[in-house]
C-alpha positions as YAML, in Angstrom:
chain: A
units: angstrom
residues:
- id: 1
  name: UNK
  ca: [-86.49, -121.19, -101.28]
- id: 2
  name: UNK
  ca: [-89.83, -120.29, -99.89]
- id: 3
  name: UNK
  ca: [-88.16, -117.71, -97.52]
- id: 4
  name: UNK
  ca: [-85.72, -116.15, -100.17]
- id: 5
  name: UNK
  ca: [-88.98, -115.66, -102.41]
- id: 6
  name: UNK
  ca: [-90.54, -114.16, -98.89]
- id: 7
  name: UNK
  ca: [-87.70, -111.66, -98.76]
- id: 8
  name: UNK
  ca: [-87.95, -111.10, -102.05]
- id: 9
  name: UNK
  ca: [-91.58, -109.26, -102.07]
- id: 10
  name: UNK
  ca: [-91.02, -107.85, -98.78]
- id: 11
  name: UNK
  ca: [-88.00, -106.19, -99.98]
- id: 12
  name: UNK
  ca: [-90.08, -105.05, -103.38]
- id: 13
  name: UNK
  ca: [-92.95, -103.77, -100.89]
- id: 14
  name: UNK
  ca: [-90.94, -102.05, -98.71]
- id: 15
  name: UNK
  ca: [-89.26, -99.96, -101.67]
- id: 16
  name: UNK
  ca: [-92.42, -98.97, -103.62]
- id: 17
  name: UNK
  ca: [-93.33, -98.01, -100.26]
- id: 18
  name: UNK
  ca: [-90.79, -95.24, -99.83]
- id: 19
  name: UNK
  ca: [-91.85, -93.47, -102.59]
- id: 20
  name: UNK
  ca: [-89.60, -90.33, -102.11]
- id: 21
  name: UNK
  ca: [-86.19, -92.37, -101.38]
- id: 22
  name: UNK
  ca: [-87.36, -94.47, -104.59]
- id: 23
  name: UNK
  ca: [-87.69, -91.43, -106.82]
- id: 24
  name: UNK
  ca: [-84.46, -89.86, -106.01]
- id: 25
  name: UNK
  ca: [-81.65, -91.64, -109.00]
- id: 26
  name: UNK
  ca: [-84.69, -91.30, -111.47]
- id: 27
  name: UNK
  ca: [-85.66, -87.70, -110.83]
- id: 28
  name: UNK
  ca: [-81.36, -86.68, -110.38]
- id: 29
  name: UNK
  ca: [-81.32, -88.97, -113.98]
- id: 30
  name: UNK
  ca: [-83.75, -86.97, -115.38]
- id: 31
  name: UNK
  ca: [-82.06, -83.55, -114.20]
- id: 32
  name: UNK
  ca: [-78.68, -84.50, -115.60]
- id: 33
  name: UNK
  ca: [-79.11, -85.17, -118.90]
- id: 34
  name: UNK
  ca: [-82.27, -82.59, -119.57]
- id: 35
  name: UNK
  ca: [-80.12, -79.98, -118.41]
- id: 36
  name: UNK
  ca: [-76.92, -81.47, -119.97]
- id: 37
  name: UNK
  ca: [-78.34, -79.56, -123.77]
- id: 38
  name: UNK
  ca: [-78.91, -76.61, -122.18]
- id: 39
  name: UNK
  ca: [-74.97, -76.37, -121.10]
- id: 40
  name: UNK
  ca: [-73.75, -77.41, -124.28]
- id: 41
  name: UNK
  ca: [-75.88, -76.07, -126.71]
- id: 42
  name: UNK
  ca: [-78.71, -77.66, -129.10]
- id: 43
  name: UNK
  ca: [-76.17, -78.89, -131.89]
- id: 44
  name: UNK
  ca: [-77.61, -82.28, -132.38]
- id: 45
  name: UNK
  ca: [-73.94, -83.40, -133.74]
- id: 46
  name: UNK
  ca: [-72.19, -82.48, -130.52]
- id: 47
  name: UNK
  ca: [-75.30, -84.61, -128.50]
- id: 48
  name: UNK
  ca: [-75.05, -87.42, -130.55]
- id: 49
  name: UNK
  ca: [-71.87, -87.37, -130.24]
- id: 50
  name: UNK
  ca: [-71.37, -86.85, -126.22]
- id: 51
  name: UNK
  ca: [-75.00, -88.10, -125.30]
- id: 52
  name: UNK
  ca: [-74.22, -91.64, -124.70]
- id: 53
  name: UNK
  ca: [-71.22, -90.92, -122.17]
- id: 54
  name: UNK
  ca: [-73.76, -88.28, -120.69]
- id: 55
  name: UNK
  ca: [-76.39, -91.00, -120.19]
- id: 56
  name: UNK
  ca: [-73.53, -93.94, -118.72]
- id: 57
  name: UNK
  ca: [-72.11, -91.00, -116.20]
- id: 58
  name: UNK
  ca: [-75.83, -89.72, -115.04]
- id: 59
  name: UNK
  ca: [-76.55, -94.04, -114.80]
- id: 60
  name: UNK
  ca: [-73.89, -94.60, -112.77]
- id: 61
  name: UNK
  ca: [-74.37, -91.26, -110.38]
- id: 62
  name: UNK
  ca: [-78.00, -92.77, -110.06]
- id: 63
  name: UNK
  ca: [-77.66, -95.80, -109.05]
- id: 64
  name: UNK
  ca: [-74.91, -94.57, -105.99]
- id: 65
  name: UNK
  ca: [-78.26, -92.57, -104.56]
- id: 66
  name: UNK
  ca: [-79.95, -95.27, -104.06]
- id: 67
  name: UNK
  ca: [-76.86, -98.00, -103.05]
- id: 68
  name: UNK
  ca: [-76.87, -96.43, -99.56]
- id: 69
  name: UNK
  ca: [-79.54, -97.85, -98.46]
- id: 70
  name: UNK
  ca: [-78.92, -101.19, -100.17]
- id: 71
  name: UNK
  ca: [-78.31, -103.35, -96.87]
- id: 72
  name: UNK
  ca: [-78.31, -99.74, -94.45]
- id: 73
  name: UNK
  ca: [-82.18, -100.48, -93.25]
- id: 74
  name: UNK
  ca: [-82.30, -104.07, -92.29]
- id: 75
  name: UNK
  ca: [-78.79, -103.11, -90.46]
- id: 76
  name: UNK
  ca: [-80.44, -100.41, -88.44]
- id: 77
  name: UNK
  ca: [-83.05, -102.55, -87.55]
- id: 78
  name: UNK
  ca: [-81.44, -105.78, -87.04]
- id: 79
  name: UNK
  ca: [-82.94, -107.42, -89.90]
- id: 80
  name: UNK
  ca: [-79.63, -108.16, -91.27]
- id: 81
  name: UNK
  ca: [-78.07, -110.15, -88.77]
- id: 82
  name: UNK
  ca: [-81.48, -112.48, -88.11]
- id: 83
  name: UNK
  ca: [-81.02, -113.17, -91.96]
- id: 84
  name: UNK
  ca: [-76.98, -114.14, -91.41]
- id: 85
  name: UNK
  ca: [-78.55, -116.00, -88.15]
- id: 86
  name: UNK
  ca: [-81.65, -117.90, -90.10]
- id: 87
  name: UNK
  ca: [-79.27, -120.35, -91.72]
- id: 88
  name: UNK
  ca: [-81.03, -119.23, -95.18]
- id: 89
  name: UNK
  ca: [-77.86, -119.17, -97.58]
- id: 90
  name: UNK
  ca: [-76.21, -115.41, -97.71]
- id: 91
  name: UNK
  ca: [-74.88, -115.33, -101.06]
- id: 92
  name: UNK
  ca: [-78.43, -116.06, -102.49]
- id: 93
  name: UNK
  ca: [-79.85, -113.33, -100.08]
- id: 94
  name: UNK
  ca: [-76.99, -111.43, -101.38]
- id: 95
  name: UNK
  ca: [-78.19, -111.97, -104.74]
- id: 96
  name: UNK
  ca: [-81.86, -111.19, -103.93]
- id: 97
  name: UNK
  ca: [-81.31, -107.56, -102.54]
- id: 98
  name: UNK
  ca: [-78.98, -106.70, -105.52]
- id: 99
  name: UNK
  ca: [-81.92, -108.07, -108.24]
- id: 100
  name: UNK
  ca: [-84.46, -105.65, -105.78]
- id: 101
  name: UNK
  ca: [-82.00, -102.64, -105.92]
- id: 102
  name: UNK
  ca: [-81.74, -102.72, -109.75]
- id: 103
  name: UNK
  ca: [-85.36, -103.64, -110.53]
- id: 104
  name: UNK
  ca: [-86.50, -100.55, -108.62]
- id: 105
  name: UNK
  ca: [-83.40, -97.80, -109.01]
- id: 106
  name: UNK
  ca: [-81.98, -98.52, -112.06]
- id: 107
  name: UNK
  ca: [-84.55, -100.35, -114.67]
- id: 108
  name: UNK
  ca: [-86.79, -97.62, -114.71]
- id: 109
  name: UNK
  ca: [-83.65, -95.60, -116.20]
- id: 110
  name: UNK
  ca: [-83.57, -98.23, -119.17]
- id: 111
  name: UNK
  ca: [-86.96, -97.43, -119.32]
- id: 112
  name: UNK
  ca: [-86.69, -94.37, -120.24]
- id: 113
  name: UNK
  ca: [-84.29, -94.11, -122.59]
- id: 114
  name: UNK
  ca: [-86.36, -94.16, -125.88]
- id: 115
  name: UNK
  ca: [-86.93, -90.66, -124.87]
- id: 116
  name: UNK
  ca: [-83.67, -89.22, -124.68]
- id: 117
  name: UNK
  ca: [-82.86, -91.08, -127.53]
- id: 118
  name: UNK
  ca: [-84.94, -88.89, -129.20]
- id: 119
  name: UNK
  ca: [-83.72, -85.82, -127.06]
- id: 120
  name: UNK
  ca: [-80.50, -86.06, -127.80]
- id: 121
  name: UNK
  ca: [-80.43, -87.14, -131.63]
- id: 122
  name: UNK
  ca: [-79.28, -90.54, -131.04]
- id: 123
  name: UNK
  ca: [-79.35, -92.83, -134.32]
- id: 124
  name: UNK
  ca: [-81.84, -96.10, -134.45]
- id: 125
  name: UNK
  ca: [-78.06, -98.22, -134.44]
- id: 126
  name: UNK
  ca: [-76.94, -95.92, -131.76]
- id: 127
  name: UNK
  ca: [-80.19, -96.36, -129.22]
- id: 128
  name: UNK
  ca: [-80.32, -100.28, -129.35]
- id: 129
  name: UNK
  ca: [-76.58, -100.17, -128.65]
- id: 130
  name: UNK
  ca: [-77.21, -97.73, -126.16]
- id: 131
  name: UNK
  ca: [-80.14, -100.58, -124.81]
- id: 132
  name: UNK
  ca: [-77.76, -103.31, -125.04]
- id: 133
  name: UNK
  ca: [-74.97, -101.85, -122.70]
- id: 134
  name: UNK
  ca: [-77.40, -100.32, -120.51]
- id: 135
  name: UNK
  ca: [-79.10, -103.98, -120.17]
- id: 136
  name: UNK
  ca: [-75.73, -105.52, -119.64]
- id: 137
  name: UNK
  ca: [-73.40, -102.78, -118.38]
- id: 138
  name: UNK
  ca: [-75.76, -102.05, -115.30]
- id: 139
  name: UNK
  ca: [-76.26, -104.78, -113.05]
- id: 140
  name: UNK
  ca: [-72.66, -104.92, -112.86]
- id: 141
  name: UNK
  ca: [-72.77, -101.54, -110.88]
- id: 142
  name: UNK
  ca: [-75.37, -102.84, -108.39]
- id: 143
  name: UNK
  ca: [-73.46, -106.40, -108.02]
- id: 144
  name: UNK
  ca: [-70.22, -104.40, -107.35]
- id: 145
  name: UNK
  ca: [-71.55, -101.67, -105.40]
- id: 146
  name: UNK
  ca: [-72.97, -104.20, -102.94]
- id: 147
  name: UNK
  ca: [-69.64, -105.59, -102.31]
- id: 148
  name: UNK
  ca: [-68.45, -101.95, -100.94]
- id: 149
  name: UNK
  ca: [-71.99, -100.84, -99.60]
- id: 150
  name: UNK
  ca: [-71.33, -104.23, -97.18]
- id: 151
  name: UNK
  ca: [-68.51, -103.44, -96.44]
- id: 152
  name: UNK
  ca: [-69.72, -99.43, -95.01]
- id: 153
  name: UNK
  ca: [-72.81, -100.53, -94.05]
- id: 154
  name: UNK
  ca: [-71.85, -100.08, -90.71]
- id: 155
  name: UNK
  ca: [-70.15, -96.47, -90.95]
- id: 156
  name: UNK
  ca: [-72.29, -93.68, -90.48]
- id: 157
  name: UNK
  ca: [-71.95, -91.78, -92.73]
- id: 158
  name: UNK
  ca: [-70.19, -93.93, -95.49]
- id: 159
  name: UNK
  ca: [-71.84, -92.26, -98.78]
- id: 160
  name: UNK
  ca: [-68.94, -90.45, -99.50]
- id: 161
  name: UNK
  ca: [-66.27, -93.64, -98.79]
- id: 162
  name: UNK
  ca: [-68.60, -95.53, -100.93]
- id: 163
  name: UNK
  ca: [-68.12, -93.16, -104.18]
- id: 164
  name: UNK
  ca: [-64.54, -93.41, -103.61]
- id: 165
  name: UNK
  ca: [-64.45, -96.89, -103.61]
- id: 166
  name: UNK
  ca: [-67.06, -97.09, -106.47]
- id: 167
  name: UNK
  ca: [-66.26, -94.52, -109.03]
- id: 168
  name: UNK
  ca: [-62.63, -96.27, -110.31]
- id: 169
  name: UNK
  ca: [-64.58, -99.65, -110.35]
- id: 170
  name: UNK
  ca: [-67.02, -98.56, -112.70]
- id: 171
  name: UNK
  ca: [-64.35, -97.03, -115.43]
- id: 172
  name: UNK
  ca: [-63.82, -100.15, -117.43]
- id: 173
  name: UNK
  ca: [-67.72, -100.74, -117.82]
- id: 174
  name: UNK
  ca: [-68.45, -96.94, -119.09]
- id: 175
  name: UNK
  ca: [-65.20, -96.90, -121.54]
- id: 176
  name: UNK
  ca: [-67.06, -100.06, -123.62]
- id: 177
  name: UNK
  ca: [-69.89, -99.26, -122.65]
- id: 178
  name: UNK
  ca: [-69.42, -95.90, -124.86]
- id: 179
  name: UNK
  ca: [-67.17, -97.69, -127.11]
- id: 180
  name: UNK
  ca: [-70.01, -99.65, -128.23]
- id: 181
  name: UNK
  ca: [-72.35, -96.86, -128.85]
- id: 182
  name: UNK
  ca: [-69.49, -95.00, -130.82]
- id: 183
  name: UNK
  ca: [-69.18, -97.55, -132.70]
- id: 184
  name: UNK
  ca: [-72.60, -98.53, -133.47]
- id: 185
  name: UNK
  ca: [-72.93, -94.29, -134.79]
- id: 186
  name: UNK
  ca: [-70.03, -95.05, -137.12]
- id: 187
  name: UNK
  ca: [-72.08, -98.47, -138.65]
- id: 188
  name: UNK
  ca: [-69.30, -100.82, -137.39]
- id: 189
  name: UNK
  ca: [-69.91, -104.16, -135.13]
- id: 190
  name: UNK
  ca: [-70.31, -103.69, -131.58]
- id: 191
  name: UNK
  ca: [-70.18, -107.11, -130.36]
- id: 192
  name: UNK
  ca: [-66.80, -106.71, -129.26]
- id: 193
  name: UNK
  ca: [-67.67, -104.23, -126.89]
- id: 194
  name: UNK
  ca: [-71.20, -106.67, -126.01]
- id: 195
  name: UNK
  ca: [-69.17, -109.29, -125.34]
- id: 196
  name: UNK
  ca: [-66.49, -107.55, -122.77]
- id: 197
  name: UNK
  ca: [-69.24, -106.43, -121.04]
- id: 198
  name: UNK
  ca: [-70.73, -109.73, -120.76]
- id: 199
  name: UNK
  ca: [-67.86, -111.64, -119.63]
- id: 200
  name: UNK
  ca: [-67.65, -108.59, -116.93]
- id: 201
  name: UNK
  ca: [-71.33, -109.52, -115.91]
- id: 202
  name: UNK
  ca: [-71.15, -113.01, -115.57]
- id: 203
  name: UNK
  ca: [-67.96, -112.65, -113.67]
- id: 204
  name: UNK
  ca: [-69.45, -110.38, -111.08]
- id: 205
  name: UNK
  ca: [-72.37, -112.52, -110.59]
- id: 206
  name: UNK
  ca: [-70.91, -115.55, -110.32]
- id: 207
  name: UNK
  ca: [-68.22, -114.04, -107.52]
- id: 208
  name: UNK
  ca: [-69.74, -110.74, -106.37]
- id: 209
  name: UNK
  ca: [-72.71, -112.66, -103.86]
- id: 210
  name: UNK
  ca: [-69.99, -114.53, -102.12]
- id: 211
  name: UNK
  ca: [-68.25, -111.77, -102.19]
- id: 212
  name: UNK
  ca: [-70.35, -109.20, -100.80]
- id: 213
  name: UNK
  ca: [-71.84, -111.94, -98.15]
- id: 214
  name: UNK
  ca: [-67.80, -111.84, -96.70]
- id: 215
  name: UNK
  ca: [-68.31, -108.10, -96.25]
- id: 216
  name: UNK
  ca: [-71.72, -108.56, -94.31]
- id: 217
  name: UNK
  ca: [-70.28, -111.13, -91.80]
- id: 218
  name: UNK
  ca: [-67.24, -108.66, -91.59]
- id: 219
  name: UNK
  ca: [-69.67, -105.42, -90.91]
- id: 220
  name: UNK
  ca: [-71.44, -107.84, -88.35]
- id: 221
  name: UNK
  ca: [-68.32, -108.44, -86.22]
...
Protein backbone atom coordinates (compact mmCIF):
# COMPACT_ATOMS: atom_id res chain seq x y z
CA UNK A 1 0.00 0.00 0.00
CA UNK A 2 2.81 2.20 1.08
CA UNK A 3 4.38 1.94 -2.46
CA UNK A 4 1.06 2.45 -4.48
CA UNK A 5 0.57 5.72 -2.26
CA UNK A 6 4.53 6.36 -3.26
CA UNK A 7 3.58 6.17 -6.92
CA UNK A 8 0.81 7.97 -6.37
CA UNK A 9 2.57 11.52 -5.44
CA UNK A 10 5.37 10.83 -7.65
CA UNK A 11 3.08 10.48 -10.47
CA UNK A 12 1.09 13.88 -9.18
CA UNK A 13 4.70 15.60 -8.94
CA UNK A 14 5.89 14.63 -12.01
CA UNK A 15 2.68 16.09 -13.87
CA UNK A 16 2.44 19.52 -12.15
CA UNK A 17 5.92 19.45 -13.11
CA UNK A 18 5.39 19.52 -16.86
CA UNK A 19 3.56 22.44 -16.83
CA UNK A 20 3.24 22.91 -20.68
CA UNK A 21 2.20 19.09 -21.48
CA UNK A 22 -0.31 19.67 -18.41
CA UNK A 23 -1.90 22.77 -19.90
CA UNK A 24 -2.49 21.44 -23.29
CA UNK A 25 -6.56 19.61 -22.99
CA UNK A 26 -7.36 22.73 -20.73
CA UNK A 27 -6.06 25.50 -22.94
CA UNK A 28 -7.51 23.28 -26.50
CA UNK A 29 -10.92 23.10 -23.95
CA UNK A 30 -10.91 26.53 -23.56
CA UNK A 31 -10.32 27.28 -27.44
CA UNK A 32 -13.17 25.03 -28.52
CA UNK A 33 -15.96 26.12 -26.93
CA UNK A 34 -14.93 30.12 -26.70
CA UNK A 35 -14.64 30.04 -30.26
CA UNK A 36 -17.59 27.61 -30.78
CA UNK A 37 -20.17 31.25 -30.37
CA UNK A 38 -18.26 32.97 -32.59
CA UNK A 39 -19.04 30.21 -35.50
CA UNK A 40 -22.51 29.95 -34.71
CA UNK A 41 -23.60 33.15 -33.77
CA UNK A 42 -24.59 34.80 -30.24
CA UNK A 43 -28.32 33.43 -30.23
CA UNK A 44 -28.39 32.27 -26.70
CA UNK A 45 -31.34 29.71 -27.83
CA UNK A 46 -29.18 27.97 -30.41
CA UNK A 47 -26.18 27.76 -27.38
CA UNK A 48 -28.34 26.51 -24.95
CA UNK A 49 -29.49 24.40 -27.05
CA UNK A 50 -26.10 22.88 -28.74
CA UNK A 51 -23.75 24.01 -25.77
CA UNK A 52 -23.87 20.91 -23.79
CA UNK A 53 -22.90 18.51 -26.82
CA UNK A 54 -20.22 21.32 -27.55
CA UNK A 55 -18.83 20.99 -24.01
CA UNK A 56 -19.05 16.64 -23.99
CA UNK A 57 -17.20 16.73 -27.67
CA UNK A 58 -14.39 19.51 -26.58
CA UNK A 59 -14.21 16.99 -22.99
CA UNK A 60 -13.65 14.14 -24.73
CA UNK A 61 -11.02 15.76 -27.50
CA UNK A 62 -9.24 16.94 -24.18
CA UNK A 63 -8.74 14.31 -22.40
CA UNK A 64 -7.15 12.21 -25.79
CA UNK A 65 -4.21 15.12 -25.52
CA UNK A 66 -3.23 14.21 -22.59
CA UNK A 67 -3.95 10.02 -22.76
CA UNK A 68 -0.71 9.74 -24.76
CA UNK A 69 1.35 10.07 -22.31
CA UNK A 70 -0.73 8.11 -19.81
CA UNK A 71 1.75 5.01 -19.41
CA UNK A 72 4.20 6.48 -22.67
CA UNK A 73 6.95 7.99 -20.00
CA UNK A 74 7.56 5.31 -17.50
CA UNK A 75 7.69 3.01 -20.85
CA UNK A 76 10.46 5.09 -22.32
CA UNK A 77 12.24 4.98 -19.32
CA UNK A 78 11.69 1.60 -18.07
CA UNK A 79 9.69 2.56 -15.21
CA UNK A 80 6.92 0.49 -16.40
CA UNK A 81 8.28 -2.80 -16.52
CA UNK A 82 10.20 -2.43 -12.82
CA UNK A 83 6.51 -1.71 -11.66
CA UNK A 84 5.11 -5.14 -13.60
CA UNK A 85 8.55 -6.64 -12.05
CA UNK A 86 8.05 -5.18 -8.21
CA UNK A 87 5.33 -7.71 -7.50
CA UNK A 88 3.14 -4.51 -6.37
CA UNK A 89 -0.42 -5.57 -7.81
CA UNK A 90 -0.95 -4.07 -11.60
CA UNK A 91 -4.52 -3.57 -11.67
CA UNK A 92 -4.27 -1.25 -8.55
CA UNK A 93 -1.26 0.56 -10.28
CA UNK A 94 -3.53 0.51 -13.15
CA UNK A 95 -6.04 2.20 -11.17
CA UNK A 96 -3.60 4.75 -9.64
CA UNK A 97 -2.30 6.29 -13.02
CA UNK A 98 -5.93 6.52 -14.38
CA UNK A 99 -7.14 8.53 -10.86
CA UNK A 100 -3.62 10.82 -11.66
CA UNK A 101 -4.59 11.31 -15.40
CA UNK A 102 -8.12 12.56 -14.56
CA UNK A 103 -7.27 14.56 -11.41
CA UNK A 104 -4.80 16.62 -13.46
CA UNK A 105 -6.30 16.62 -17.34
CA UNK A 106 -9.72 16.40 -16.95
CA UNK A 107 -11.04 17.83 -13.34
CA UNK A 108 -9.84 21.10 -13.95
CA UNK A 109 -12.40 21.01 -17.04
CA UNK A 110 -15.31 20.35 -14.42
CA UNK A 111 -13.85 23.10 -12.85
CA UNK A 112 -14.53 25.32 -15.05
CA UNK A 113 -17.69 24.87 -16.17
CA UNK A 114 -19.69 27.43 -14.03
CA UNK A 115 -18.23 29.73 -16.51
CA UNK A 116 -19.41 28.54 -19.66
CA UNK A 117 -22.46 27.88 -18.09
CA UNK A 118 -22.83 31.31 -18.00
CA UNK A 119 -21.21 31.77 -21.56
CA UNK A 120 -23.34 29.83 -23.21
CA UNK A 121 -26.87 30.54 -21.52
CA UNK A 122 -27.14 27.31 -19.87
CA UNK A 123 -30.23 27.08 -17.32
CA UNK A 124 -29.50 26.54 -13.32
CA UNK A 125 -31.36 22.71 -14.12
CA UNK A 126 -29.29 22.50 -17.18
CA UNK A 127 -25.61 23.30 -15.45
CA UNK A 128 -26.00 20.81 -12.43
CA UNK A 129 -27.04 18.24 -15.03
CA UNK A 130 -24.33 19.31 -17.05
CA UNK A 131 -22.06 18.76 -13.44
CA UNK A 132 -23.56 15.51 -12.86
CA UNK A 133 -22.61 13.80 -16.26
CA UNK A 134 -19.44 15.53 -16.41
CA UNK A 135 -18.68 14.04 -12.72
CA UNK A 136 -19.85 10.66 -13.82
CA UNK A 137 -19.54 10.52 -17.62
CA UNK A 138 -15.69 11.33 -17.44
CA UNK A 139 -13.68 8.96 -15.65
CA UNK A 140 -15.15 6.50 -17.85
CA UNK A 141 -13.05 8.07 -20.77
CA UNK A 142 -9.77 7.90 -18.80
CA UNK A 143 -10.60 4.16 -17.45
CA UNK A 144 -11.30 3.18 -21.12
CA UNK A 145 -8.73 5.10 -22.78
CA UNK A 146 -6.12 3.37 -20.64
CA UNK A 147 -7.17 0.07 -21.85
CA UNK A 148 -6.17 1.22 -25.62
CA UNK A 149 -3.30 3.70 -24.55
CA UNK A 150 -1.73 0.09 -23.05
CA UNK A 151 -2.27 -1.47 -25.59
CA UNK A 152 -0.12 1.43 -28.14
CA UNK A 153 2.03 2.30 -25.63
CA UNK A 154 4.61 0.70 -27.39
CA UNK A 155 3.93 2.12 -31.06
CA UNK A 156 5.55 5.17 -31.90
CA UNK A 157 3.55 7.09 -32.97
CA UNK A 158 0.12 5.59 -31.80
CA UNK A 159 -1.92 9.02 -31.19
CA UNK A 160 -3.71 8.66 -34.18
CA UNK A 161 -4.54 4.55 -33.66
CA UNK A 162 -5.56 5.60 -30.28
CA UNK A 163 -8.47 8.12 -31.53
CA UNK A 164 -9.59 5.45 -33.73
CA UNK A 165 -9.92 3.08 -31.21
CA UNK A 166 -11.31 5.71 -28.73
CA UNK A 167 -13.73 7.90 -30.50
CA UNK A 168 -16.65 4.90 -31.17
CA UNK A 169 -16.09 3.90 -27.43
CA UNK A 170 -16.99 7.09 -26.13
CA UNK A 171 -20.49 7.46 -28.27
CA UNK A 172 -22.78 5.80 -25.80
CA UNK A 173 -21.42 8.05 -22.82
CA UNK A 174 -21.90 11.54 -24.86
CA UNK A 175 -25.54 10.43 -26.32
CA UNK A 176 -26.83 10.31 -22.32
CA UNK A 177 -24.63 12.28 -21.37
CA UNK A 178 -26.52 15.07 -23.60
CA UNK A 179 -29.68 13.30 -23.13
CA UNK A 180 -29.56 14.24 -19.63
CA UNK A 181 -28.83 17.83 -20.08
CA UNK A 182 -31.71 18.00 -22.76
CA UNK A 183 -33.74 16.83 -20.61
CA UNK A 184 -32.98 18.65 -17.55
CA UNK A 185 -33.64 22.20 -20.16
CA UNK A 186 -37.08 20.74 -20.83
CA UNK A 187 -37.82 20.34 -16.65
CA UNK A 188 -38.14 16.53 -16.96
CA UNK A 189 -36.13 13.81 -14.66
CA UNK A 190 -32.76 13.02 -15.63
CA UNK A 191 -32.02 10.18 -13.49
CA UNK A 192 -32.52 7.87 -16.17
CA UNK A 193 -29.81 9.17 -18.04
CA UNK A 194 -27.65 9.46 -14.24
CA UNK A 195 -28.18 6.15 -13.74
CA UNK A 196 -26.95 4.62 -17.34
CA UNK A 197 -24.09 6.45 -16.87
CA UNK A 198 -23.44 5.09 -13.56
CA UNK A 199 -23.88 1.55 -14.22
CA UNK A 200 -21.32 2.42 -17.28
CA UNK A 201 -18.84 3.75 -14.53
CA UNK A 202 -18.91 1.17 -12.15
CA UNK A 203 -18.62 -1.34 -14.88
CA UNK A 204 -15.45 0.13 -16.27
CA UNK A 205 -13.89 0.36 -12.97
CA UNK A 206 -14.56 -2.69 -11.71
CA UNK A 207 -13.15 -4.48 -15.20
CA UNK A 208 -11.16 -1.74 -16.98
CA UNK A 209 -7.76 -2.09 -14.31
CA UNK A 210 -7.59 -5.74 -15.06
CA UNK A 211 -8.20 -4.99 -18.18
CA UNK A 212 -5.81 -2.47 -19.10
CA UNK A 213 -3.01 -4.37 -16.80
CA UNK A 214 -3.52 -7.43 -19.76
CA UNK A 215 -2.59 -4.78 -22.31
CA UNK A 216 0.63 -3.66 -20.31
CA UNK A 217 2.01 -7.25 -19.93
CA UNK A 218 1.04 -7.63 -23.71
CA UNK A 219 3.01 -4.18 -24.76
CA UNK A 220 5.88 -5.65 -22.49
CA UNK A 221 6.32 -8.86 -24.53
Amino acid sequence: MSGLIALFKRDLSVAFQQRSELMQPILFFVLVVSLFPLGVGPESAILQKMGPGVIWVAAILSSLLGMERLFKDDFQDGSLEQIILSGMSLPAVALIKVLVHWLTSIFPLILLSPLWALFLYLSEPMYWALVWTLLLGTPILSLIGAIAVGLTVGLNKGGVLLALLLLPMFIPVLIFATAAVESASLDLAYNGQLAIIGAMFLFSLALAPFAIAYALRVSQT
